[in-house]
CSV table of C-alpha atoms in Angstrom, one decimal:
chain,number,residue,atom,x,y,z
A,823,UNK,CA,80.5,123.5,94.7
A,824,UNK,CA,82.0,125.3,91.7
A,825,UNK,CA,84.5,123.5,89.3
A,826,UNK,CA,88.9,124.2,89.8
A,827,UNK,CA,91.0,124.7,87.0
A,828,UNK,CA,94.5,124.2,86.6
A,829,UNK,CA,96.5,126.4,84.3
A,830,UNK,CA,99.9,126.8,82.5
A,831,UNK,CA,101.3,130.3,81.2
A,832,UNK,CA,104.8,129.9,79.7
A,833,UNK,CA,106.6,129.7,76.4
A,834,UNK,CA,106.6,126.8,73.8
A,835,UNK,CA,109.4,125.6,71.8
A,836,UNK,CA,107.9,127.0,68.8
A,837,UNK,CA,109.5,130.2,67.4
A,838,UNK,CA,107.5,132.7,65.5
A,839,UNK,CA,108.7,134.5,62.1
A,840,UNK,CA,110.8,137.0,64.5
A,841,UNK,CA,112.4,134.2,65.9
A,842,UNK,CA,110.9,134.5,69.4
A,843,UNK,CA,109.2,132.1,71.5
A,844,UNK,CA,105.3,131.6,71.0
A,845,UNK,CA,103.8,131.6,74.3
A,846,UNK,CA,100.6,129.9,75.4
A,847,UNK,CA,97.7,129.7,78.3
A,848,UNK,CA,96.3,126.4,78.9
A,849,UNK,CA,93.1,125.9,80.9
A,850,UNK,CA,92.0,122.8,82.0
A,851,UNK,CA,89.1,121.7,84.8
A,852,UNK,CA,90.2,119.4,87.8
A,853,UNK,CA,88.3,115.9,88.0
A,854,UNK,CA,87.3,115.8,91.5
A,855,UNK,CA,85.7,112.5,91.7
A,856,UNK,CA,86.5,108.9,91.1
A,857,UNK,CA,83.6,108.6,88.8
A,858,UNK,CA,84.4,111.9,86.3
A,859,UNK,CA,84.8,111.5,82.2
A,860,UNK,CA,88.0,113.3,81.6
A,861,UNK,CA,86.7,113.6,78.4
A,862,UNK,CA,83.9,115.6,79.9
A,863,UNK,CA,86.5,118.2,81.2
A,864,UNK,CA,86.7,122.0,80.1
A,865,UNK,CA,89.4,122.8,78.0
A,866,UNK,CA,90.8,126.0,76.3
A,867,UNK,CA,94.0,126.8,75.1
A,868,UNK,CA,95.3,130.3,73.0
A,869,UNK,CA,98.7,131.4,71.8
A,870,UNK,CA,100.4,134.3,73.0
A,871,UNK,CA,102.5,136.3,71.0
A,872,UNK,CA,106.2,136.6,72.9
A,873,UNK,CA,105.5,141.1,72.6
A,874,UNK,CA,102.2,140.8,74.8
A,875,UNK,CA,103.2,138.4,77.7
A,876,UNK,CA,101.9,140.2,80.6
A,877,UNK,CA,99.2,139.9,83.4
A,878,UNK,CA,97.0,142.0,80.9
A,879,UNK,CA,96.9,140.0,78.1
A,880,UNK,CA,96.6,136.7,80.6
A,881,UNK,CA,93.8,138.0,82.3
A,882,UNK,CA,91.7,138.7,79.0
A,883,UNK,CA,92.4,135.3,77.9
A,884,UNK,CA,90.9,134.1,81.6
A,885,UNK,CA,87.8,136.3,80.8
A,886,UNK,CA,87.4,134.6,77.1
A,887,UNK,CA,88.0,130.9,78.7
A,888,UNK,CA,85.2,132.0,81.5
A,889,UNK,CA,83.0,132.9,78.9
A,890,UNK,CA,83.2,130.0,77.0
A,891,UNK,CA,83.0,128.0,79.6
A,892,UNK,CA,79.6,129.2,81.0
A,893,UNK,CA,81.2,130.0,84.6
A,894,UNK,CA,83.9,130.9,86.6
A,895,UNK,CA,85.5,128.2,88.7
A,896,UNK,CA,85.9,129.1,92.4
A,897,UNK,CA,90.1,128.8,92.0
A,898,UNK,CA,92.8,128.1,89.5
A,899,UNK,CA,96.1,126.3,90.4
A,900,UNK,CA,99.2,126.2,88.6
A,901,UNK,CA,102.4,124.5,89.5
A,902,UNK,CA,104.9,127.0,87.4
A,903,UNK,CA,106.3,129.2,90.4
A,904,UNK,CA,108.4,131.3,88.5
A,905,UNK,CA,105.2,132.8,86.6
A,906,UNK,CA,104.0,133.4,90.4
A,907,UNK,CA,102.9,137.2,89.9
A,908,UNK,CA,101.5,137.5,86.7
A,909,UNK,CA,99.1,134.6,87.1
A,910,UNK,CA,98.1,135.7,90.8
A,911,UNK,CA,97.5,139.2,89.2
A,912,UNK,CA,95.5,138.0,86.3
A,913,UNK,CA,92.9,135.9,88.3
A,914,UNK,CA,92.6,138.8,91.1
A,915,UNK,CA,91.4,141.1,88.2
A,916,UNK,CA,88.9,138.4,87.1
A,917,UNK,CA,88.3,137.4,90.5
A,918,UNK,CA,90.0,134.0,91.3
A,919,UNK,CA,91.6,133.2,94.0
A,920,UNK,CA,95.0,131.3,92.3
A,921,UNK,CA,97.2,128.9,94.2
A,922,UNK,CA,100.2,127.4,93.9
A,923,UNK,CA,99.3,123.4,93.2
A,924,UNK,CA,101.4,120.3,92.4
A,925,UNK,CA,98.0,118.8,91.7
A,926,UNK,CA,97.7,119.6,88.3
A,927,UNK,CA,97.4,116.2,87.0
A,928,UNK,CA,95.3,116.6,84.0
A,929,UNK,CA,97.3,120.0,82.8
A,930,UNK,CA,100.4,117.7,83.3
A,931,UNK,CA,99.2,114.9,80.9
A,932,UNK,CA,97.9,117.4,79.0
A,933,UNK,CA,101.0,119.2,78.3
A,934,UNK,CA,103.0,116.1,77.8
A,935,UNK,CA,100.1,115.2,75.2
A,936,UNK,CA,101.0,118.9,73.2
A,937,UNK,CA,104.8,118.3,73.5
A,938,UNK,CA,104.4,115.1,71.7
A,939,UNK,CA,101.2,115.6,69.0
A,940,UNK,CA,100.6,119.1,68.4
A,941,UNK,CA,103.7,121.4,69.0
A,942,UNK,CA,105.9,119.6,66.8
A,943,UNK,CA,103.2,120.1,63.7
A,944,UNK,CA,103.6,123.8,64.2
A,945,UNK,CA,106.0,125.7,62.1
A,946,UNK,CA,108.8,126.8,64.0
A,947,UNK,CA,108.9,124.1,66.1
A,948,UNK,CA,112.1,123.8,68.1
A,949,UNK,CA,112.8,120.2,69.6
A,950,UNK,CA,113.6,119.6,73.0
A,951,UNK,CA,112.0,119.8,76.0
A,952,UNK,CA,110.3,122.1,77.4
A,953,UNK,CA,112.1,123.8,80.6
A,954,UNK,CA,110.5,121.5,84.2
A,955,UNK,CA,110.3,123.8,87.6
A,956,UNK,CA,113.1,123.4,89.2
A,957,UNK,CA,112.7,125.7,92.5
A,958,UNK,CA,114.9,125.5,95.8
A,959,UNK,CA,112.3,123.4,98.9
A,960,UNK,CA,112.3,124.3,102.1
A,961,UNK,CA,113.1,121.7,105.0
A,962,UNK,CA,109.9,120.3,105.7
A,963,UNK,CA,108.0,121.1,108.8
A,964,UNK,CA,106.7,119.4,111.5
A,965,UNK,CA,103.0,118.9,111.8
A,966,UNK,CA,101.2,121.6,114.4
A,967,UNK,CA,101.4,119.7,117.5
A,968,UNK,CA,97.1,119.9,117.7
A,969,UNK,CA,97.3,118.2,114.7
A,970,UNK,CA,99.7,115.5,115.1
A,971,UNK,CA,97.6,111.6,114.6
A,972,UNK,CA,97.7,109.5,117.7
A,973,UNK,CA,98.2,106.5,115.4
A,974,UNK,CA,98.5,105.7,111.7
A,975,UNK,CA,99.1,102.7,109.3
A,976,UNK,CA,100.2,101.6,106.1
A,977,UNK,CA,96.9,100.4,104.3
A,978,UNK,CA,96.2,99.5,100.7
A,979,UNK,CA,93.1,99.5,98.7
A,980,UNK,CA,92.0,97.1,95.3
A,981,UNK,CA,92.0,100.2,92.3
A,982,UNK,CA,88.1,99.0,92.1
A,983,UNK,CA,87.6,99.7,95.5
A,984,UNK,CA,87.0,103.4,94.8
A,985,UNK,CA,84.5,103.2,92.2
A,986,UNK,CA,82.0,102.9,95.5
A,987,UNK,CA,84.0,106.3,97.1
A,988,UNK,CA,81.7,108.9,96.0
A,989,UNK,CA,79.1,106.5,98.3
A,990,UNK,CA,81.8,107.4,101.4
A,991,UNK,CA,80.7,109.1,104.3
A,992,UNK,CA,83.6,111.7,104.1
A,993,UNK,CA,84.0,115.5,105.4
A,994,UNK,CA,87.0,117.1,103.1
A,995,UNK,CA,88.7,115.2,100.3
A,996,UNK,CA,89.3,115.2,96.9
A,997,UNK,CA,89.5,112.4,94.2
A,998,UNK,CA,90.4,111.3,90.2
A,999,UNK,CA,89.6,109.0,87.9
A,1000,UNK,CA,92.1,106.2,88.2
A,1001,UNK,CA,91.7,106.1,84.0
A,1002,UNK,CA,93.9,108.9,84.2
A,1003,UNK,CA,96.2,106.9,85.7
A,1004,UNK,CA,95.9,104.3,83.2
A,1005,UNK,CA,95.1,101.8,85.7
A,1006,UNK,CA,93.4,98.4,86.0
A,1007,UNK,CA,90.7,97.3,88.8
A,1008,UNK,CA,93.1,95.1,90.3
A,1009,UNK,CA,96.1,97.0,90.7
A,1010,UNK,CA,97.0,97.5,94.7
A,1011,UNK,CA,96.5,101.2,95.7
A,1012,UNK,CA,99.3,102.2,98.7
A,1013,UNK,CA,98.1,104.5,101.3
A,1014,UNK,CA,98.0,105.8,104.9
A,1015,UNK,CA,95.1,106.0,107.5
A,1016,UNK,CA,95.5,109.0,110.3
A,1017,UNK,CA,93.9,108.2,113.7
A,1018,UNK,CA,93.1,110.9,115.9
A,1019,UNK,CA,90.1,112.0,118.0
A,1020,UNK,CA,90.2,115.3,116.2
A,1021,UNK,CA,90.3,114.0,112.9
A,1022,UNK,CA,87.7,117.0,111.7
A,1023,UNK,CA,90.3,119.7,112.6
A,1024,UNK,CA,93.3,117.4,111.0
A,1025,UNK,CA,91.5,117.1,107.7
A,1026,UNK,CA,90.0,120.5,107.4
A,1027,UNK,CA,93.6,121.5,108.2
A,1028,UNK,CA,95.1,119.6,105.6
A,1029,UNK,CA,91.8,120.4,103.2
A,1030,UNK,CA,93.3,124.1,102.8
A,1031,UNK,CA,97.3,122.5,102.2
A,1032,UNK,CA,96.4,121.9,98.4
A,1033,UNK,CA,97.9,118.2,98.9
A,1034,UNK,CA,100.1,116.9,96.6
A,1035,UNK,CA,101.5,113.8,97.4
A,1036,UNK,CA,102.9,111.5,100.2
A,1037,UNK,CA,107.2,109.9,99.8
A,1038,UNK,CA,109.1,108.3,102.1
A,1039,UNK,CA,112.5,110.3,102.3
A,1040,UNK,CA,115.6,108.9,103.7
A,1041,UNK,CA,118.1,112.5,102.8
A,1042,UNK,CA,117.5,113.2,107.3
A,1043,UNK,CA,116.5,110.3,108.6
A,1044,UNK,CA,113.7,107.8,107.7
A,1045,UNK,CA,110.4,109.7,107.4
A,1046,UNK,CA,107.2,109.9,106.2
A,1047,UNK,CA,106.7,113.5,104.2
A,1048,UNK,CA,103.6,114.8,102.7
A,1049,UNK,CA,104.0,117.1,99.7
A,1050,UNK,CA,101.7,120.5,99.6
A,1051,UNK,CA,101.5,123.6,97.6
A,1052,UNK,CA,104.0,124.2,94.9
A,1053,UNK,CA,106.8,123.7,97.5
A,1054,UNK,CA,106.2,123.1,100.8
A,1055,UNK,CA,106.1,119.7,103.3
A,1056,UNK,CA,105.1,118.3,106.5
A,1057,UNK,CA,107.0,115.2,108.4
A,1058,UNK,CA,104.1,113.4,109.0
A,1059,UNK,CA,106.1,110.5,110.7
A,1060,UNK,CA,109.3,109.5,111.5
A,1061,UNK,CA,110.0,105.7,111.2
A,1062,UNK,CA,111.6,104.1,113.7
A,1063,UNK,CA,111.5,100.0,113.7
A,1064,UNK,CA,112.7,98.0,111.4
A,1065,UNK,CA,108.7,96.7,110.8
A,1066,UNK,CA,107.8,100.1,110.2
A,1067,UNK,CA,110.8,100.9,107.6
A,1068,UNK,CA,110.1,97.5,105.9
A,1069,UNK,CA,106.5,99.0,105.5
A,1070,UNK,CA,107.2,102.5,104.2
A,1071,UNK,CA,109.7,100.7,101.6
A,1072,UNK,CA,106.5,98.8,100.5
A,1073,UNK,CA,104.5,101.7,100.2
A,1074,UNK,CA,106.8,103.5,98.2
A,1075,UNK,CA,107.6,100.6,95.9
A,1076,UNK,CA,103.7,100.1,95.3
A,1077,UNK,CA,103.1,103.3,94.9
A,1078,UNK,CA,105.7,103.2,91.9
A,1079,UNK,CA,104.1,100.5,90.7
A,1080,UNK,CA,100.3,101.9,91.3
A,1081,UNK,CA,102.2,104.7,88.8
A,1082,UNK,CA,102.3,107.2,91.3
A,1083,UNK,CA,99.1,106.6,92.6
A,1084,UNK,CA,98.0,106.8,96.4
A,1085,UNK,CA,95.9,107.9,99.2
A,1086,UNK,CA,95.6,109.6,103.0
A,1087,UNK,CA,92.7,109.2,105.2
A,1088,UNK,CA,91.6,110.3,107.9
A,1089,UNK,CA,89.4,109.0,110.8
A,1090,UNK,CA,88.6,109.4,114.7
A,1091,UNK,CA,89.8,105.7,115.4
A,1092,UNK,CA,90.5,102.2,113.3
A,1093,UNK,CA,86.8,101.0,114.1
A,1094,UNK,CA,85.3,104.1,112.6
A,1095,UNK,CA,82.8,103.7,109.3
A,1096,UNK,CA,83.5,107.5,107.7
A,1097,UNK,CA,86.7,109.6,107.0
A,1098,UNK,CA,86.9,112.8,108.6
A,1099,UNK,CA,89.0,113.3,105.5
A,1100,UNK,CA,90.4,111.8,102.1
A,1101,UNK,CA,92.6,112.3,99.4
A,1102,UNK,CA,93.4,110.0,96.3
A,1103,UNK,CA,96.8,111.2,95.0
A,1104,UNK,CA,99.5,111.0,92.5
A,1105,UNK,CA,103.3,111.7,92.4
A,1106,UNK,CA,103.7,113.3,88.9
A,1107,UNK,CA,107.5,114.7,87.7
A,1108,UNK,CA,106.3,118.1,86.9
């Protein structure tokens, strides 16, 4: 399997001798495993004069990180809807596929990294922050009925548990380095197990969702939402005893405290050994 990158295409607060903005592509690859150095990670980053922002100059700058990097990854994300078209257009002339992600969690730290160090050592800098996405959701939908879990449970996992999880028998998932979230061994990891006889169609379902994270949401009701794409969710369950709302209050209270950090498996019933499916995940306030 090829590497994903994540990337950003927007302005800076940094104003060049014209008095525009200075825009800027970052490029960053996505850990995929527990056991990755982010360190180790692809980077490239390039100004952009604010006269040549367009899908032209975006996709040469895709074709120099490419380059330098050796190989193409087999898709970019990026989380900035409102640059929707001229990113999708820049990696369809390079041949990407690009999809709308909130699981850009190394771009994220990344940027917050270049707001704090590097930007403001630039001449021209402008303080502030840089505009966040703020975009209108959609309701979120219910689950296809084929792939609605028979049963599921609040579970919660050791951080050190998942040094062992590239060693997992599992079909579809996706993982991090829990350094990125700055966490220690012993810090409790909130999650939810799915049980259903056709756990392989649920995950590979959810495997193409681009999963972003899991919140319980009291605004209709007491339910369990999971977060995908740039913008869209699923009702994964509603909760309806007071056991089960004293549990997804837990979750979301040790998930805060795990700093965002959780996880969704999975499996054909609660005695099986493998995950049809598994995703370590983190809320992040893009």
């Amino acid at each position: 399997m090829g590497s994903i990158w994540e990337l950003d295409f927007y302005s800076r607060p940094i104003l060049d001798a014209n008095q525009k903005k200075v825009w800027e592509i970052l490029v960053c690859e996505s850990p995929v495993d527990v056991r990755t150095k982010t360190d180790s990670l692809f980077r490239y980053a390039q100004y952009c004069p604010s006269n040549q922002v367009n899908s032209g100059w975006l996709r040469t700058a895709l074709q120099e990180a490419i380059n330098k990097a050796g190989e193409a990854p087999i898709k970019i994300r990026f989380f900035r809807r409102q640059m929707n078209n001229m990113i999708t257009k820049a990696c369809q002339d390079v041949g990407i596929p690009a999809l709308p992600s909130r699981r850009t969690l190394v771009l994220n730290q990344w940027l917050h990294q270049r707001m704090e160090e590097v930007y403001p050592q630039e001449s021209g800098y402008q303080g502030g922050a840089n505009p966040s996405v703020r975009l209108d959701r959609p309701l979120p939908q219910r689950l296809p009925d084929a792939l609605e879990g028979k049963q599921w449970a609040f579970v919660s996992l050791e951080a050190g548990d998942f040094a062992d999880m590239p060693d997992w028998e599992i079909g579809f998932g996706e993982a991090f380095p829990l350094d990125l979230a700055q966490l220690s061994p012993e810090s409790r990891i909130p999650g939810i197990l799915i049980f259903s006889p056709r756990a392989l169609p649920i995950a590979g379902w959810m495997s193409g969702l681009e999963m972003a994270y899991l919140h319980f949401d009291t605004k209709q009701g007491d339910r369990l939402i999971l977060e995908t794409g740039a913008t869209e969710s699923w009702v994964v369950a509603n909760i309806r005893t007071p056991q089960l709302l004293k549990e997804a209050q837990g979750f979301e209270q040790a998930k805060q405290q795990a700093n965002g950090v959780h996880f969704v498996g999975v499996q054909s019933d609660p005695q099986a050994q493998s995950f049809a499916g598994f995703w370590l995940l983190q809320e992040v306030n893009l």
